[in-house]
PDB file of C-alpha atoms in Angstrom:
ATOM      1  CA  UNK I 144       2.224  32.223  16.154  1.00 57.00           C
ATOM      2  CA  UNK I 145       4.939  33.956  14.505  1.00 53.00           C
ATOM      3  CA  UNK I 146       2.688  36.240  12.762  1.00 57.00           C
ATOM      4  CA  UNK I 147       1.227  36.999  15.630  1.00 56.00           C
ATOM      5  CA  UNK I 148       4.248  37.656  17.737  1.00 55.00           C
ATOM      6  CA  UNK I 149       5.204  40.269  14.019  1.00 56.00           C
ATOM      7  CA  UNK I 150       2.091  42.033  14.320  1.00 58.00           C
ATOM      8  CA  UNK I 151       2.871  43.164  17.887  1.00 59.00           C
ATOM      9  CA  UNK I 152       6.249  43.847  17.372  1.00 59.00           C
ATOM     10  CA  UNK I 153       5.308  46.108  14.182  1.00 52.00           C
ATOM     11  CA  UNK I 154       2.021  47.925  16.212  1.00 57.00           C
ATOM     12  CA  UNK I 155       4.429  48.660  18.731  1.00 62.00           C
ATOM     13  CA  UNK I 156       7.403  49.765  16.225  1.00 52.00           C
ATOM     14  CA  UNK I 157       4.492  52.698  15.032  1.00 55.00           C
ATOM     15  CA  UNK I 158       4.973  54.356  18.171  1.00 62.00           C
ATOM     16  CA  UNK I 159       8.683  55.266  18.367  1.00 59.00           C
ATOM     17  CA  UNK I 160       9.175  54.712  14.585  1.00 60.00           C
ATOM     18  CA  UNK I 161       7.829  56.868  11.114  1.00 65.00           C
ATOM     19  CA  UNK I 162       5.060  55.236   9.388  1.00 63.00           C
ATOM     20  CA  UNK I 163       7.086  54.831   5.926  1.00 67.00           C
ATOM     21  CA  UNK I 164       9.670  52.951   7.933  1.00 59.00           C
ATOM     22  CA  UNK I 165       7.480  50.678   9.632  1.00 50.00           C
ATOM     23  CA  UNK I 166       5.156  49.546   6.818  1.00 63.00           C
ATOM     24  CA  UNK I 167       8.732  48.918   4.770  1.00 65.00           C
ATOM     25  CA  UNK I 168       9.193  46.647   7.801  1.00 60.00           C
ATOM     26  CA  UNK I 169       6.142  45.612   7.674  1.00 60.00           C
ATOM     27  CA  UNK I 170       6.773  43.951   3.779  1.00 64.00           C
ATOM     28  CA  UNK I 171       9.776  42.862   4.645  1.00 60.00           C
ATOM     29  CA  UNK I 172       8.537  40.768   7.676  1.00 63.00           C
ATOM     30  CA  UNK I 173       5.472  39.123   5.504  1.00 57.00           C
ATOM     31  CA  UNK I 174       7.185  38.123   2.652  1.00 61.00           C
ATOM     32  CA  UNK I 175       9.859  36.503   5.323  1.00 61.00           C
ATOM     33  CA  UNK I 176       6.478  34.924   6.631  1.00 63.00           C
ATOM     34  CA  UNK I 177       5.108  33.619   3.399  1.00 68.00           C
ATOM     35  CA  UNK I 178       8.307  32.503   2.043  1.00 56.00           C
ATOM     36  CA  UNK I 179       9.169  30.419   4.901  1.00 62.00           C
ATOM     37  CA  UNK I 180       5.393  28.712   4.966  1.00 61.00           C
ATOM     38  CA  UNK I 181       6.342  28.065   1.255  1.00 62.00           C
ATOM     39  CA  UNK I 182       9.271  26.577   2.095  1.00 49.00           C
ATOM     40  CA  UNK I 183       8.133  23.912   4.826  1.00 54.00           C
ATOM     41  CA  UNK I 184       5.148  22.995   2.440  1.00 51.00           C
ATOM     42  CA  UNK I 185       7.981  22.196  -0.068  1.00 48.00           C
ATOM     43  CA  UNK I 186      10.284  20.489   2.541  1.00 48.00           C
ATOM     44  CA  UNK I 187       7.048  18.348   3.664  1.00 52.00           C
ATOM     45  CA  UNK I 188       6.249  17.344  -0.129  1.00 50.00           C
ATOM     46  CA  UNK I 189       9.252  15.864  -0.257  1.00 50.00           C
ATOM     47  CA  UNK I 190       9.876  14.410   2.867  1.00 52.00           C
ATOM     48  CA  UNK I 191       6.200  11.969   2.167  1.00 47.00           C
ATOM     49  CA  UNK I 192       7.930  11.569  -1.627  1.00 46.00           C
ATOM     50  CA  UNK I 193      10.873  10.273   0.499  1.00 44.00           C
ATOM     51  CA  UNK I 194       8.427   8.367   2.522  1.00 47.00           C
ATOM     52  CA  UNK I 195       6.601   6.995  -0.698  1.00 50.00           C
ATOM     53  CA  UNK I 196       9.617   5.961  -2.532  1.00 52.00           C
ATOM     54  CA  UNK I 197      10.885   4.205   0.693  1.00 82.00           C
ATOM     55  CA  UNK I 198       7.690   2.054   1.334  1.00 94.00           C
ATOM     56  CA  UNK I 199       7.412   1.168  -2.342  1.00 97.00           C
ATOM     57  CA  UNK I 200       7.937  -1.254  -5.229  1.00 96.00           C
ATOM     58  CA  UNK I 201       9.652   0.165  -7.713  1.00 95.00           C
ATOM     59  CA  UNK I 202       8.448  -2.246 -10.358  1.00 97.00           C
ATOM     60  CA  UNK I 203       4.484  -3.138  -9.324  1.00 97.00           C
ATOM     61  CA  UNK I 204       3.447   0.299  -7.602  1.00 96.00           C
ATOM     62  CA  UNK I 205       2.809  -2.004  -4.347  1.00 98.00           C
ATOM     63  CA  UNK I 206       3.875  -1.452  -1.025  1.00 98.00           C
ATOM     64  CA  UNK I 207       7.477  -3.276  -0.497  1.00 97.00           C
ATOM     65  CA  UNK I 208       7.742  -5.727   2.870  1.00 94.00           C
ATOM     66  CA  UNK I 209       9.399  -2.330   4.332  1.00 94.00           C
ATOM     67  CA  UNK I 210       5.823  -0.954   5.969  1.00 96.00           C
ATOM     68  CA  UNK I 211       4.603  -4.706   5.975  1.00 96.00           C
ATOM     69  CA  UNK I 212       5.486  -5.794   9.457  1.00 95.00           C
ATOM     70  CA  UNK I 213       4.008  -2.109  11.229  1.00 96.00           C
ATOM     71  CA  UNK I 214       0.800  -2.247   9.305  1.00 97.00           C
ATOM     72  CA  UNK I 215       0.579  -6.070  10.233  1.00 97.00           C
ATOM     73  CA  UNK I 216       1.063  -5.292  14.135  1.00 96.00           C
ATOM     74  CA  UNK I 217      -0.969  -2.928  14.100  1.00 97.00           C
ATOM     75  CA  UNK I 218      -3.891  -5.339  13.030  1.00 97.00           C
ATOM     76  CA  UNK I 219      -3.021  -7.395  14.766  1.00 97.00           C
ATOM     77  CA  UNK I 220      -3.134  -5.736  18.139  1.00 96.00           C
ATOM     78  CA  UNK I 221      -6.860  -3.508  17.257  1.00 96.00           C
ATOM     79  CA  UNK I 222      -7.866  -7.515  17.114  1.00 96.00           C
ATOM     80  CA  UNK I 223      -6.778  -8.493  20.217  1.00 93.00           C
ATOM     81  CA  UNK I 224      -7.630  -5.287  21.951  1.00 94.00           C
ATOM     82  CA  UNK I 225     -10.589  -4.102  20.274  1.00 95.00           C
ATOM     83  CA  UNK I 226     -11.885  -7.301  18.356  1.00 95.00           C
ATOM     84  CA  UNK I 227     -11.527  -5.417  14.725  1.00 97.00           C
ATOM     85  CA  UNK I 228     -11.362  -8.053  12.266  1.00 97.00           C
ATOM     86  CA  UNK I 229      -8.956  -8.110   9.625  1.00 98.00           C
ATOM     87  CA  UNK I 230      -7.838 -10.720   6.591  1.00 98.00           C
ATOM     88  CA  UNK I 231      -5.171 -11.694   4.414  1.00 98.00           C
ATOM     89  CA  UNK I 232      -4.381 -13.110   1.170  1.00 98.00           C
ATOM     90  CA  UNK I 233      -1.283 -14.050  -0.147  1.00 98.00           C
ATOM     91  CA  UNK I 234      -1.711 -14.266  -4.087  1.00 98.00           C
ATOM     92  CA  UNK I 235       0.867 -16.079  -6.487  1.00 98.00           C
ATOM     93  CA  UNK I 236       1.103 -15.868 -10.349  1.00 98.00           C
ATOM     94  CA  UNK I 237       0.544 -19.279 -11.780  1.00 98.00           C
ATOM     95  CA  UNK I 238       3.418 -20.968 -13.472  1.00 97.00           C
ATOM     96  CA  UNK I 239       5.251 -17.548 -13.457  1.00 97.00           C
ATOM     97  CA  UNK I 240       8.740 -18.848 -14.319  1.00 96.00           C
ATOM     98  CA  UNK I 241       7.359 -19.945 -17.885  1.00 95.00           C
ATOM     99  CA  UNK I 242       6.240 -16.852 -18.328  1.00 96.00           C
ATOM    100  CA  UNK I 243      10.006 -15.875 -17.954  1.00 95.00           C
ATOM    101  CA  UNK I 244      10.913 -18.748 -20.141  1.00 95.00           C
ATOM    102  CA  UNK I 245       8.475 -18.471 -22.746  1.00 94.00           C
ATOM    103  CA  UNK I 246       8.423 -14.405 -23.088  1.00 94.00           C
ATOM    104  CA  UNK I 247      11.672 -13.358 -21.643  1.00 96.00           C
ATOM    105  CA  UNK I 248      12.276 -11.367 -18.188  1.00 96.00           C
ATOM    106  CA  UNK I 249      10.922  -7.971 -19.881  1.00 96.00           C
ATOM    107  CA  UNK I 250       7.413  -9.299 -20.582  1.00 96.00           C
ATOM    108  CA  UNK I 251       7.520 -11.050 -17.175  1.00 97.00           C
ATOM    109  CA  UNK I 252       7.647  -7.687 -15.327  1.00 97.00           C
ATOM    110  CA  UNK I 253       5.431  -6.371 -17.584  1.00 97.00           C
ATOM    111  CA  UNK I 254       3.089  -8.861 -16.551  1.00 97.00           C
ATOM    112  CA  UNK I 255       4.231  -7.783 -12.917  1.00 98.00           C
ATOM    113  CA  UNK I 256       3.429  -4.298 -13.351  1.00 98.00           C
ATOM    114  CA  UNK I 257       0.040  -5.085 -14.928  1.00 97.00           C
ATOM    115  CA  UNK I 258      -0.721  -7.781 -12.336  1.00 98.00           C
ATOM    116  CA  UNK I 259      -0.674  -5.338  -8.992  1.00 98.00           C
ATOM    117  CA  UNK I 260      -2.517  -2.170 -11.210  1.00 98.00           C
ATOM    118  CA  UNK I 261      -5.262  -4.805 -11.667  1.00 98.00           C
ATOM    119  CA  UNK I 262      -5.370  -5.591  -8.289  1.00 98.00           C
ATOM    120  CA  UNK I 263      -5.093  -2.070  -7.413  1.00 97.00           C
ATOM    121  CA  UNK I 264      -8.093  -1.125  -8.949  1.00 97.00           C
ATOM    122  CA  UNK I 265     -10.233  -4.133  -7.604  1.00 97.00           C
ATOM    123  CA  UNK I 266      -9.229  -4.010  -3.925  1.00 97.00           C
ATOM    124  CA  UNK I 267     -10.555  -0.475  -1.488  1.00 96.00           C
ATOM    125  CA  UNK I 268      -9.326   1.961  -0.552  1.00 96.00           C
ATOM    126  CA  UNK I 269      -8.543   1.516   2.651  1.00 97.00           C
ATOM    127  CA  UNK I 270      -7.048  -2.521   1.681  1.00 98.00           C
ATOM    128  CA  UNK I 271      -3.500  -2.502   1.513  1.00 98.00           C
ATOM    129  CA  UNK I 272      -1.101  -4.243  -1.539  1.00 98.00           C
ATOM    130  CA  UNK I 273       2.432  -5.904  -1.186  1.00 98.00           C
ATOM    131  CA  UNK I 274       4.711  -7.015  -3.163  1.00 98.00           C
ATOM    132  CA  UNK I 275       5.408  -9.920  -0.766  1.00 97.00           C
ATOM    133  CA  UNK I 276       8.376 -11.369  -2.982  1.00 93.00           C
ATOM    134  CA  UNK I 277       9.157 -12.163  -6.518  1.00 95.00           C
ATOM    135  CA  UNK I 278       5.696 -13.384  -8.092  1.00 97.00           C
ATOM    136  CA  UNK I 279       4.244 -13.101  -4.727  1.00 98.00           C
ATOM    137  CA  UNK I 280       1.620 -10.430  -3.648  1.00 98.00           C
ATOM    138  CA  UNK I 281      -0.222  -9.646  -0.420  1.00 98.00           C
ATOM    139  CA  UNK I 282      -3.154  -7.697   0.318  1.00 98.00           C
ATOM    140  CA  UNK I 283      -4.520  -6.568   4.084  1.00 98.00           C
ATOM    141  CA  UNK I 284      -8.067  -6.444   3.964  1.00 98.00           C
ATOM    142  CA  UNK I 285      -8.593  -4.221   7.341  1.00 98.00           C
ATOM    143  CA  UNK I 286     -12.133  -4.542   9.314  1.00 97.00           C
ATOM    144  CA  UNK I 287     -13.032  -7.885   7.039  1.00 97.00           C
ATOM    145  CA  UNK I 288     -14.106 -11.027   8.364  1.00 96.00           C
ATOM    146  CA  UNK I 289     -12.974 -14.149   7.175  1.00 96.00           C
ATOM    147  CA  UNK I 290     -16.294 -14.659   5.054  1.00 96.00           C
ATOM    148  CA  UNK I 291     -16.036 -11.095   3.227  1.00 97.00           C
ATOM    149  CA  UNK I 292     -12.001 -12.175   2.413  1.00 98.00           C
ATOM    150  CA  UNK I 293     -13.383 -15.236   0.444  1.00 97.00           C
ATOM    151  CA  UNK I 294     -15.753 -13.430  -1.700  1.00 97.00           C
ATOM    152  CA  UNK I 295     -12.666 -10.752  -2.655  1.00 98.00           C
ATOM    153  CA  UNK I 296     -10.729 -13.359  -3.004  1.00 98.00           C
ATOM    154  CA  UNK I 297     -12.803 -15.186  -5.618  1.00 98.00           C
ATOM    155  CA  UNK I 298     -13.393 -12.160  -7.442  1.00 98.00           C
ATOM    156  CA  UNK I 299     -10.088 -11.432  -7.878  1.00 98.00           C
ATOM    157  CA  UNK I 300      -9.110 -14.983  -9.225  1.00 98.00           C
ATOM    158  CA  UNK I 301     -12.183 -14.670 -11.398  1.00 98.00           C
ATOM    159  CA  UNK I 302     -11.027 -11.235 -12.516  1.00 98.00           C
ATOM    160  CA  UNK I 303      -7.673 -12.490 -12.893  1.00 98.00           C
ATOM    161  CA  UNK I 304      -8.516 -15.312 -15.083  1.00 96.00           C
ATOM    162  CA  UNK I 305     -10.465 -13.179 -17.479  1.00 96.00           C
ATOM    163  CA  UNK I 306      -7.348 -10.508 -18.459  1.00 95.00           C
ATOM    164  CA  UNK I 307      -5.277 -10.687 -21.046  1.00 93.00           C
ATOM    165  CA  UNK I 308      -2.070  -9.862 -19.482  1.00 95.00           C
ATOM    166  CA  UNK I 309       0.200 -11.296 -22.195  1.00 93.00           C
ATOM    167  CA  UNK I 310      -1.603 -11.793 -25.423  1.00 90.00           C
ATOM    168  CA  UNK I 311      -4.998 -12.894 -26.343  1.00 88.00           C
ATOM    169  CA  UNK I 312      -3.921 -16.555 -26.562  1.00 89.00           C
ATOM    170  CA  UNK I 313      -2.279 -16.728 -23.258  1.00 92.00           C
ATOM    171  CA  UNK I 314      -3.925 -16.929 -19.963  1.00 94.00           C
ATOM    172  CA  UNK I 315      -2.686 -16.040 -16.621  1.00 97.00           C
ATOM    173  CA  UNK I 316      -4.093 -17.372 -13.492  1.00 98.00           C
ATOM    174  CA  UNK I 317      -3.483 -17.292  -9.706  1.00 98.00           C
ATOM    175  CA  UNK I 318      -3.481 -19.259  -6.478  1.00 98.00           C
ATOM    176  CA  UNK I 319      -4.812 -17.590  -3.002  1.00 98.00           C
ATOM    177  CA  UNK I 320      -4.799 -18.442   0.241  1.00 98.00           C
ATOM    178  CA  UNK I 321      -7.061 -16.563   2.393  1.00 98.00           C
ATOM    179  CA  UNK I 322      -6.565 -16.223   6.390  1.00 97.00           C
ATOM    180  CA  UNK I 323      -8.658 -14.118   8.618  1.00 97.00           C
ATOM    181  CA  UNK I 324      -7.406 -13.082  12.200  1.00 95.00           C
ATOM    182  CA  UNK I 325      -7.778 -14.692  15.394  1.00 93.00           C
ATOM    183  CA  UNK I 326      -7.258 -13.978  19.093  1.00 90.00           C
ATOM    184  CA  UNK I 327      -3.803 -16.428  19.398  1.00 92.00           C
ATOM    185  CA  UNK I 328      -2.492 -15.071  16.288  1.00 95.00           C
ATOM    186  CA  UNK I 329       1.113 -13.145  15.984  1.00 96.00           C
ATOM    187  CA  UNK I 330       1.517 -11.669  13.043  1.00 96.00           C
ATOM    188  CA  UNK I 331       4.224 -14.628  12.409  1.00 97.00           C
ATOM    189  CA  UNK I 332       1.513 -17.372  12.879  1.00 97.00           C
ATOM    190  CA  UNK I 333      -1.392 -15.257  10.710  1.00 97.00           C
ATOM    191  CA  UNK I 334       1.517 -14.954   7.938  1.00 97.00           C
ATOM    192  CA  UNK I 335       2.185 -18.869   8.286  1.00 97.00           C
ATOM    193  CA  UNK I 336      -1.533 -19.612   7.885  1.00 97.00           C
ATOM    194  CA  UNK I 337      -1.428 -18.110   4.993  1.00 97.00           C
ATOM    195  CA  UNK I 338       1.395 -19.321   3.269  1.00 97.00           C
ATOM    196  CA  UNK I 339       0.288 -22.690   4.215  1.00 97.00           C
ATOM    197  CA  UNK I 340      -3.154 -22.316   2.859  1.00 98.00           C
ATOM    198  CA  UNK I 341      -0.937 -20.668  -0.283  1.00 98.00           C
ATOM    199  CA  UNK I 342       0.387 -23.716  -1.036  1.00 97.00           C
ATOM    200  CA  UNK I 343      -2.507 -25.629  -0.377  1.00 97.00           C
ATOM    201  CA  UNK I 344      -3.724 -24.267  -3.237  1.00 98.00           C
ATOM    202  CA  UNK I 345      -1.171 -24.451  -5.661  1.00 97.00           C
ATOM    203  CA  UNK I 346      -0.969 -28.202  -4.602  1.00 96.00           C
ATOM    204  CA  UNK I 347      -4.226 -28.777  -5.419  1.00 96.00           C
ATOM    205  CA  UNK I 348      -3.937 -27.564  -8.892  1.00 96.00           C
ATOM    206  CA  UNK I 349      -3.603 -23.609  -8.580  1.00 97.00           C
ATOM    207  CA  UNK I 350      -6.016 -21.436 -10.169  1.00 98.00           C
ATOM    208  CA  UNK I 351      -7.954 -21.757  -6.752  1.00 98.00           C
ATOM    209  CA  UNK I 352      -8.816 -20.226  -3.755  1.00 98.00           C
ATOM    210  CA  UNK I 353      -8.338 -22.113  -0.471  1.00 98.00           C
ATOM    211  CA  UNK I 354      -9.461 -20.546   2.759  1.00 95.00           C
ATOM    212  CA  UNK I 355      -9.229 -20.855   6.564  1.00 77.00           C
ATOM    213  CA  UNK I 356     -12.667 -20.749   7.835  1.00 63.00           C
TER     214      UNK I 356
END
């Protein structure tokens, strides 16, 4: 609009004003144009930097719990509204503290780090990873039914299983509980399910997956 708004202003400048005068205008006015379109592309780089650092995990590369509780409502309310189906799992490193004892705090966020880029690369695009707390991670699996989550689910703990995260000798496993979405659910109670299912898990053994069908 405001180069519009320029153009008029400088067609109209030609008739009381010499030619020379108006087309050194004329520069003047564009490069006032351009520079300012530079700027706000610059301004908005760094405002979704901002936005990026702010939503996540400095250590894994996950999202933080910071954008957890909007992307969760959101979910949940396309379910209840519009019947989209969506699935969690909440995902804990097996015996992590002895990794801490065994290899010292710097290996265990190592093992951190290379823990969520694993899952990174297995999970969609469109599924969503949290750091959910301490050895504790979280993916949304949007428009998933509860059926679909159990498959990932497996093939993550599979996957999982067969890295060497550590050292050849060592191997790393994981517990997940698996929890689709249903009509009564808040996003408290679908979180609880989980967690509950979680510890299911680990209580029978870890290295598992248990899900709510």
């Amino acid at each position: 609009m405001s180069t519009l708004y320029a153009c008029i202003s400088l067609v109209s400048a030609l008739q009381v004003e010499s030619v020379e005068l108006v087309l050194r205008f004329s520069v003047a006015t564009f490069d006032c144009i351009i520079f300012a379109a530079i700027f706000a592309h610059i301004i908005n780089k760094q405002r979704q930097a901002l936005v990026h650092l702010a939503n996540t995990d400095e250590l894994t590369g996950a999202l933080n719990r910071k954008p957890l509780k909007t992307k969760l409502e959101l979910s949940v309310y396309e379910y209840q509204q519009q019947q989209i189906p969506a699935s969690l799992l909440l995902i804990d490193i097996d015996f992590f503290k002895m990794v801490n004892d065994n290899f010292g705090h710097i290996m265990g966020d190592q093992l951190l780090n290379k823990f969520s880029q694993h899952i990174q690369k297995k999970i969609r695009k469109d599924d969503l990873l949290f750091r959910f707390g301490g050895e504790e991670f979280l993916i949304l699996l949007p428009n998933t039914q509860f059926e679909s989550a159990a498959i990932v689910a497996e093939d993550l703990r599979r996957s999982i299983e067969e890295q060497h995260f550590l050292d050849q000798h060592t191997q790393v496993t994981c517990s997940i509980g698996v929890a689709d979405l249903r009509q009564a659910d808040t996003l408290d109670t679908w979180l609880k399910t989980c967690d509950n299912l979680l510890y299911t898990a680990k209580n029978a053994g870890r290295n598992c997956v248990v899900a709510c069908a």
